[in-house]
mmCIF file of C-alpha atoms in Angstrom:
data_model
loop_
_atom_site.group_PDB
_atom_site.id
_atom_site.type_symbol
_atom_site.label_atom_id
_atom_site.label_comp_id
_atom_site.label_asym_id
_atom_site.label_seq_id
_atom_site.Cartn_x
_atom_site.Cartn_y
_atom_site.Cartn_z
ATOM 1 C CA UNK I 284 9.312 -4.503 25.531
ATOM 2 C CA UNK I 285 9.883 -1.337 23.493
ATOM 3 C CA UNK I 286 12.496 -3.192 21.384
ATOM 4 C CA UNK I 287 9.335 -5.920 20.580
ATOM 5 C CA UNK I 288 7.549 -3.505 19.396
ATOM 6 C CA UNK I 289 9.811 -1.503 17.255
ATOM 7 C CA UNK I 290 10.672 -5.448 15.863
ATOM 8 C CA UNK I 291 6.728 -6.578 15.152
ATOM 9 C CA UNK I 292 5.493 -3.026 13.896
ATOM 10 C CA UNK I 293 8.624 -3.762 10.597
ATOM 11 C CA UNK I 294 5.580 -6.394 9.984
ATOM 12 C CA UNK I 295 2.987 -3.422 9.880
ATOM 13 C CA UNK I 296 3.531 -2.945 5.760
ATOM 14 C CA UNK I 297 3.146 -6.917 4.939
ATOM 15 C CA UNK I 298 -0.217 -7.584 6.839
ATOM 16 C CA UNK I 299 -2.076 -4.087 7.313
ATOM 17 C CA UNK I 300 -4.555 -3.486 5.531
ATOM 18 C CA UNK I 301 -4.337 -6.199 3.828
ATOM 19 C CA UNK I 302 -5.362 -8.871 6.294
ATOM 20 C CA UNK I 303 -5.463 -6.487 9.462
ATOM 21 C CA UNK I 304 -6.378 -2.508 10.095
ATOM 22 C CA UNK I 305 -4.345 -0.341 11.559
ATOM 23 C CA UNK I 306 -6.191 0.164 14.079
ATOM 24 C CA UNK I 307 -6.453 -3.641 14.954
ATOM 25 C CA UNK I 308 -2.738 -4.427 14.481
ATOM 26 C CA UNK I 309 -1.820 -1.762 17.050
ATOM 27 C CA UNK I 310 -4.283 -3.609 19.393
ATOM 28 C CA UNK I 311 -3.653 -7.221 18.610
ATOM 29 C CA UNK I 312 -0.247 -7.158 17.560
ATOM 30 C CA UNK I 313 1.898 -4.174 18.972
ATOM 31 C CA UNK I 314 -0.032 -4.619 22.224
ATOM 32 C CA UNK I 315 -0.951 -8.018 22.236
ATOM 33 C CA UNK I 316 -4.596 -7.336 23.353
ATOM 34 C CA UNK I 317 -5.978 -10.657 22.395
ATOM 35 C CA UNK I 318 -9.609 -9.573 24.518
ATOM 36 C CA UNK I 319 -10.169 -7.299 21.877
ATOM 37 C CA UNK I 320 -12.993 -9.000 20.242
ATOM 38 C CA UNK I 321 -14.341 -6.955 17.492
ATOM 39 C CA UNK I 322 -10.645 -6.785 16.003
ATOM 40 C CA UNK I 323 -10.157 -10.318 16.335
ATOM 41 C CA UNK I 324 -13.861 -10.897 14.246
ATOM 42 C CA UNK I 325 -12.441 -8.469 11.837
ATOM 43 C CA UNK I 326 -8.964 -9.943 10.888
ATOM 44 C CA UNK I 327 -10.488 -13.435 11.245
ATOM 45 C CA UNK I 328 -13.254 -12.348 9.095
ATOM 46 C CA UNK I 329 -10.233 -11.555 6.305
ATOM 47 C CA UNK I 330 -8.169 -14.105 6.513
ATOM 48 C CA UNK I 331 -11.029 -16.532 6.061
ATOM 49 C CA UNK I 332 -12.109 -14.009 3.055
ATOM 50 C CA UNK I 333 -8.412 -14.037 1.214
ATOM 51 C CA UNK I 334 -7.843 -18.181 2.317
ATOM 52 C CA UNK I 335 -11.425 -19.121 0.414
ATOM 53 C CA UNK I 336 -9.656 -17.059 -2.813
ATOM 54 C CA UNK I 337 -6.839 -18.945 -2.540
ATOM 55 C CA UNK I 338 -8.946 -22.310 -2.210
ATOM 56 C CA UNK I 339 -11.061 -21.144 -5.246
ATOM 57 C CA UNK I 340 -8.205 -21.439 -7.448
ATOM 58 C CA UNK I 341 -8.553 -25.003 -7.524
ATOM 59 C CA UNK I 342 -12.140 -24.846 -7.036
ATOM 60 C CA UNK I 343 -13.454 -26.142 -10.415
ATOM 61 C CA UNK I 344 -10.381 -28.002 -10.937
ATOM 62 C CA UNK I 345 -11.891 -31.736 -10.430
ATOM 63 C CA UNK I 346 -14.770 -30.803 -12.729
ATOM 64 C CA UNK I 347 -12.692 -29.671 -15.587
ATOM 65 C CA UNK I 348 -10.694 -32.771 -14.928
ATOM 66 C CA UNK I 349 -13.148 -34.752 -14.920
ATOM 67 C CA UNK I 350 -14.588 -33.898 -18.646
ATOM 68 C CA UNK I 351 -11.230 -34.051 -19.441
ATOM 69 C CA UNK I 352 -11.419 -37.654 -18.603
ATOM 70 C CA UNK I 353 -14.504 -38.037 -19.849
ATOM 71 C CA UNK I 354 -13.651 -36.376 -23.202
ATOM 72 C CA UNK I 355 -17.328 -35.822 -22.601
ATOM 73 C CA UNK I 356 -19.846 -33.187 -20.602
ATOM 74 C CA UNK I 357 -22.535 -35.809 -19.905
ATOM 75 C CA UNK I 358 -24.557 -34.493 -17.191
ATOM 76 C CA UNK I 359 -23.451 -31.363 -17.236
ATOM 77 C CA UNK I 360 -26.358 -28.674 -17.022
ATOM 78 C CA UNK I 361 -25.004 -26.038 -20.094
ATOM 79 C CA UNK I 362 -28.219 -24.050 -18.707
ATOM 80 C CA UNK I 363 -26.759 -24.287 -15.748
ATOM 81 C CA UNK I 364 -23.140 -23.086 -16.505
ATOM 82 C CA UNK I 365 -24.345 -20.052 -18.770
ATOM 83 C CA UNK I 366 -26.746 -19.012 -15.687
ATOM 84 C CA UNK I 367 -23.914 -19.578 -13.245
ATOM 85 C CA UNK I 368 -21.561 -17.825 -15.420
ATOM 86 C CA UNK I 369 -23.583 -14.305 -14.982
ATOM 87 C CA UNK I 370 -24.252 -14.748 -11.390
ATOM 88 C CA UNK I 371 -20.431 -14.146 -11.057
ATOM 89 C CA UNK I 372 -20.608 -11.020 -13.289
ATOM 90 C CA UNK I 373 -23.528 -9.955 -11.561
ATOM 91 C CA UNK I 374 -21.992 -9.895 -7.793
ATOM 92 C CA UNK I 375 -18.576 -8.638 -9.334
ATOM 93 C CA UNK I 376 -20.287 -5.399 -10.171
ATOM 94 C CA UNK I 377 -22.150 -4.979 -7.433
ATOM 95 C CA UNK I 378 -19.522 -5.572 -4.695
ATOM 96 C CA UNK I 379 -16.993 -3.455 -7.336
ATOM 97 C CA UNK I 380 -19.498 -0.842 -6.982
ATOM 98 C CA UNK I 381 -20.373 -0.640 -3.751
ATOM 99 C CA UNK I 382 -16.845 -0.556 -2.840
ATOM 100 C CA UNK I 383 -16.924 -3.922 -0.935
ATOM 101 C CA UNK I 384 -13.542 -5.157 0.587
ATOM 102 C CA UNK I 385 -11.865 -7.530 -2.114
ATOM 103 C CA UNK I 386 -11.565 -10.270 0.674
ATOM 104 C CA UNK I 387 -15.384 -10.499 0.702
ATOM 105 C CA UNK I 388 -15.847 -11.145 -3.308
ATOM 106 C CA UNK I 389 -12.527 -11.729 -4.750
ATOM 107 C CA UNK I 390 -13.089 -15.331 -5.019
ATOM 108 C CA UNK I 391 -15.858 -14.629 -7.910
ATOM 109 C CA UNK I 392 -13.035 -13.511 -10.572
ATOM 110 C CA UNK I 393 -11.069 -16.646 -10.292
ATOM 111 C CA UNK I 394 -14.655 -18.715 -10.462
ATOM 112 C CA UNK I 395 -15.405 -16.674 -13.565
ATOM 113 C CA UNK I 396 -12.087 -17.243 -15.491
ATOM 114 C CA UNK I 397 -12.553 -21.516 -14.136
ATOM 115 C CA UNK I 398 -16.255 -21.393 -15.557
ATOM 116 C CA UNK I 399 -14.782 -19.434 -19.075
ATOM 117 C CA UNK I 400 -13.226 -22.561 -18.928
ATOM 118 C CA UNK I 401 -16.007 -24.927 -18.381
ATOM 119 C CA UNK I 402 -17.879 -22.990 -21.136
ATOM 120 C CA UNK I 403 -14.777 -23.992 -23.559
ATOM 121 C CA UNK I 404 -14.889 -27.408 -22.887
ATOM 122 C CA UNK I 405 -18.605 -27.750 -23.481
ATOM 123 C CA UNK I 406 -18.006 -25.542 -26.806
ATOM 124 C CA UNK I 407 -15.418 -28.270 -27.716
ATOM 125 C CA UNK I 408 -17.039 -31.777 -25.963
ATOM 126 C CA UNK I 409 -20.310 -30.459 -26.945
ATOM 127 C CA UNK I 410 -19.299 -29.939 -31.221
ATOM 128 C CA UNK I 411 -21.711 -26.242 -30.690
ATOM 129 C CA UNK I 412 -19.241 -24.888 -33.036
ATOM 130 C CA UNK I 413 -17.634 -21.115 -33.305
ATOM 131 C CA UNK I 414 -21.240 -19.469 -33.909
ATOM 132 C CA UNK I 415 -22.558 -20.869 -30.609
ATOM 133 C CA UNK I 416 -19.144 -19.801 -29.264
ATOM 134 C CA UNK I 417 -19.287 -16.718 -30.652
ATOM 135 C CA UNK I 418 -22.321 -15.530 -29.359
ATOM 136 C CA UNK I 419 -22.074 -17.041 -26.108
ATOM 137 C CA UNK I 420 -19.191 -14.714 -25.566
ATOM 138 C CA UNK I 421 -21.708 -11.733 -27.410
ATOM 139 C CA UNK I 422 -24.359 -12.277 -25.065
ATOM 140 C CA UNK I 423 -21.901 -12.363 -21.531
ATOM 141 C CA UNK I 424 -20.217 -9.061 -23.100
ATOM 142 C CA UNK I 425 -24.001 -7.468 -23.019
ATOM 143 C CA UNK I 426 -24.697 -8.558 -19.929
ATOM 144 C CA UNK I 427 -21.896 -7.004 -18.080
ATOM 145 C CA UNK I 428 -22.386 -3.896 -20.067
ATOM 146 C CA UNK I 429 -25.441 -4.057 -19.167
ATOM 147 C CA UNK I 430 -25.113 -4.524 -14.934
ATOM 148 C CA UNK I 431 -22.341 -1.660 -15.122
ATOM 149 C CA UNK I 432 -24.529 0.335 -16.697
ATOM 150 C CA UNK I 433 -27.335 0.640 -13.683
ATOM 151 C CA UNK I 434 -27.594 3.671 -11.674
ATOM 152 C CA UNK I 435 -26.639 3.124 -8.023
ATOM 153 C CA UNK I 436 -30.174 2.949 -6.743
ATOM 154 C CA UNK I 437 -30.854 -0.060 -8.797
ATOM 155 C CA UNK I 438 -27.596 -2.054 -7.638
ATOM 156 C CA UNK I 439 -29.500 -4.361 -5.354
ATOM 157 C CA UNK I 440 -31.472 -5.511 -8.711
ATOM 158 C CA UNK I 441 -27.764 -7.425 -8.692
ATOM 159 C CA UNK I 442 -27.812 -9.345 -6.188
ATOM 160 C CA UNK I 443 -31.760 -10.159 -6.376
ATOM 161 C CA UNK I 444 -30.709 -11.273 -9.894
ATOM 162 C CA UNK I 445 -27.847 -13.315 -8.841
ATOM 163 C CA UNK I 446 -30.102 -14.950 -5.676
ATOM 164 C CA UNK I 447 -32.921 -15.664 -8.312
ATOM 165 C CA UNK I 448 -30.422 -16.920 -10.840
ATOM 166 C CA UNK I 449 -29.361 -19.562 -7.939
ATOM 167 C CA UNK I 450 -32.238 -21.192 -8.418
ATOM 168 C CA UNK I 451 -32.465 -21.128 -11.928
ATOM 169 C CA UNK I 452 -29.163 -21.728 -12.616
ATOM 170 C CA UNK I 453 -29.289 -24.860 -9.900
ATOM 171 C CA UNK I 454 -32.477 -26.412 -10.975
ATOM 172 C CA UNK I 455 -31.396 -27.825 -13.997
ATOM 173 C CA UNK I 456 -28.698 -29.629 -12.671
ATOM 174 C CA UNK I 457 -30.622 -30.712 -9.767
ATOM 175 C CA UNK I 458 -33.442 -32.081 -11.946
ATOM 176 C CA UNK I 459 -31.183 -33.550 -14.600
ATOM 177 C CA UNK I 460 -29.117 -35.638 -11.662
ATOM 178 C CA UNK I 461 -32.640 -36.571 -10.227
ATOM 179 C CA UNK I 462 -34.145 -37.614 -14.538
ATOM 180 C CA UNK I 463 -30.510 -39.476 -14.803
ATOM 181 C CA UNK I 464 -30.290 -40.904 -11.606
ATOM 182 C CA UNK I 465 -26.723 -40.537 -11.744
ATOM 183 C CA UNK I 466 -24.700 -37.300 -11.082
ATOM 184 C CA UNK I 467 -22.036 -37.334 -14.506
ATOM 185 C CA UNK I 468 -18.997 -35.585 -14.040
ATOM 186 C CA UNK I 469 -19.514 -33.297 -11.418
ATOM 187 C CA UNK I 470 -16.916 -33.804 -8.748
ATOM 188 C CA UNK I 471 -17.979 -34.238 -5.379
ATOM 189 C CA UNK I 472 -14.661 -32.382 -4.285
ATOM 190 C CA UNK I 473 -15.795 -29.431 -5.807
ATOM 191 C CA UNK I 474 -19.159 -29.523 -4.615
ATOM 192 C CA UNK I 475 -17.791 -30.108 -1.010
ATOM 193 C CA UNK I 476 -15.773 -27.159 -1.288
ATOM 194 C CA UNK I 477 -18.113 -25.027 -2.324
ATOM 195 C CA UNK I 478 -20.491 -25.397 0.136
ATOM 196 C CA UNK I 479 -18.207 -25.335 2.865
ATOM 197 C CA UNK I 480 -16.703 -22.102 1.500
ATOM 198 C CA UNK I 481 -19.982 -20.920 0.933
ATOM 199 C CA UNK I 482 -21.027 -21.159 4.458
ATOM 200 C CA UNK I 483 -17.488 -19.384 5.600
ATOM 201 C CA UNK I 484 -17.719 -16.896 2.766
ATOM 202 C CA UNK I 485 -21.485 -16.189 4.460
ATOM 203 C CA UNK I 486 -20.446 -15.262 7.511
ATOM 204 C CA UNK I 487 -17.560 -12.999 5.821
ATOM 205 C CA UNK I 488 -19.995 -10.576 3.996
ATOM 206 C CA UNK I 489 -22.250 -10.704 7.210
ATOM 207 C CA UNK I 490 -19.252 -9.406 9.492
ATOM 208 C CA UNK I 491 -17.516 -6.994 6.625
ATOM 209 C CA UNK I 492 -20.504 -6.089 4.496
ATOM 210 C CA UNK I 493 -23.684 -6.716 7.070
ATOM 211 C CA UNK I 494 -26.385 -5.798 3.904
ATOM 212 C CA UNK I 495 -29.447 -7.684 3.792
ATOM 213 C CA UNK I 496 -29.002 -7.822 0.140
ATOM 214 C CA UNK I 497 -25.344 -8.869 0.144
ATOM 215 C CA UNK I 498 -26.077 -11.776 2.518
ATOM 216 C CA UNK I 499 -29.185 -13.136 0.784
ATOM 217 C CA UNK I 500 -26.839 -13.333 -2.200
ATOM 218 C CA UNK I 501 -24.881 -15.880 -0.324
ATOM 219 C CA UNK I 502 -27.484 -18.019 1.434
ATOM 220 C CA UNK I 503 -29.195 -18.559 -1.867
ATOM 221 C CA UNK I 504 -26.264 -20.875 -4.007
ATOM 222 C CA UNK I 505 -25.232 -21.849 -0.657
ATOM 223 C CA UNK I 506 -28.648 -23.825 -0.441
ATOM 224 C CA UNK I 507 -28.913 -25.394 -3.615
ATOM 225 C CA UNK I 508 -25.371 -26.319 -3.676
ATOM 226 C CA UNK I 509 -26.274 -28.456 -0.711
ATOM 227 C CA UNK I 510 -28.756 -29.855 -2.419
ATOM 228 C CA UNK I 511 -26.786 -30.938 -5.328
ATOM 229 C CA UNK I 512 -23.510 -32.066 -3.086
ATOM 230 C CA UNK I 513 -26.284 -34.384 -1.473
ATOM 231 C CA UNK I 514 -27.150 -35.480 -4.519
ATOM 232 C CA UNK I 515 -23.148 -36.602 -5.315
ATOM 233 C CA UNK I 516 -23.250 -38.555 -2.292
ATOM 234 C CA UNK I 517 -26.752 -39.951 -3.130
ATOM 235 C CA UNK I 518 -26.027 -40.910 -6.415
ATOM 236 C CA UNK I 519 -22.272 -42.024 -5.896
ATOM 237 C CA UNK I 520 -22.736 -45.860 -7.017
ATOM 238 C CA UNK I 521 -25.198 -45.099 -9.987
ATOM 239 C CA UNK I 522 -22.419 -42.648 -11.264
ATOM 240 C CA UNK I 523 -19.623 -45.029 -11.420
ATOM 241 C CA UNK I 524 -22.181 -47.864 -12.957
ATOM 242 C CA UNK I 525 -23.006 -44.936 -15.472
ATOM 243 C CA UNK I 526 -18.977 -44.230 -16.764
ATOM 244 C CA UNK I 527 -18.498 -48.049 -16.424
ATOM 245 C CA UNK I 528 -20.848 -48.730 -18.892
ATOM 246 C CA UNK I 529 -19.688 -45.517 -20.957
ATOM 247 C CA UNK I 530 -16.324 -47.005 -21.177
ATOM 248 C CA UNK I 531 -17.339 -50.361 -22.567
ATOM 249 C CA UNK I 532 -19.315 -48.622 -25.212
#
């Protein structure tokens, strides 16, 4: 038995702290205490946190496929994209400041690089031209130096802005699928993926982070993506009419 343990505690350096505390790999690993509940919330908790990172590397991937396709960003909310676009900055610097574990936010970086992306594409698809380009970049820049430069008492303002920017940043897409009657190029992958790491990601920040702020943060896009995957499925058949006749043309 001894020999087992000398054998799984070599492991100690690849999973701790990483995915597991010390504390918690001594009870669940070393001595296999598997009724120890609150350690087995907390490593679950992680590596749920770390797996939606990984599965938010390919989040936006079917979107920016998808206007790829298209050569086009027809109903794509730009509003939308722009507001999204400083949500991400906006929980970065909270959770960076608050000293949040990264497996409860880390996700947000690779979303923010994806939507850089998005923001490209509707540069390009969209002929704005380097000006529009130019200060689109200008205006994220002051944003973020902006956020970083709050006092700590006024962090929360971050997350309220990022909750409240849910809605804005959702509503135009919402009411442009529900004026179009069609849904354009989202993907209904991403959108599927999203809310179901949304809900996971929830209950994350609710067993690592437990702040009333942090959560409403998550419940908020979590909501109105739901809305908007609904719409995907609503408006499935009017989409494909929609590119069917965009191809003819």
């Amino acid at each position: 038995m001894e020999a087992l343990r000398d054998a799984l505690n070599l492991t100690r350096p690849l999973v701790s702290p990483l995915l597991i505390s010390d504390g918690c790999f001594d009870s669940l690993v070393l001595d296999l205490n598997v009724a120890d509940t609150l350690c087995l919330k907390e490593t679950l908790s992680k590596v749920a946190g770390y797996g939606i990172i990984v599965m938010a590397t390919v989040l936006k991937l079917p979107l920016i496929l998808n206007i790829l396709k298209a050569r086009s960003v027809d109903g794509l909310s730009t509003t939308s994209v722009y507001l999204e676009t400083s949500m991400y900055v906006a929980v970065l610097v909270y959770h960076a400041m608050l000293g949040s574990p990264f497996s409860t936010y880390g996700e947000k970086y690779v979303l923010l690089a994806q939507n850089m992306v998005i923001v490209g594409l509707i540069v390009y698809y969209g002929r704005k031209g380097g000006a529009f380009a130019l200060a689109s970049a200008a205006g994220l820049a002051v944003v973020t130096v902006g956020m970083l430069s709050l006092p700590p008492e006024m962090r929360p303002l971050l997350i309220l802005y990022s909750s409240g920017g849910a809605v804005f940043a959702r509503s135009p897409q919402i009411y442009a699928n529900f004026v179009n009657g069609h849904t354009g190029v989202l993907a209904l992958s991403t959108l599927a993926v999203s809310v179901g790491g949304g809900l996971v990601r929830l209950l994350t920040v609710i067993q690592e982070v437990g702040e009333p702020v942090a959560i409403l943060g998550e419940i908020s896009p979590l909501f109105f993506n739901s809305i908007i995957l609904a719409q995907i499925i609503w408006y499935r058949k009017s989409t494909a009419e929609h590119f069917a006749k965009y191809k003819r043309e």
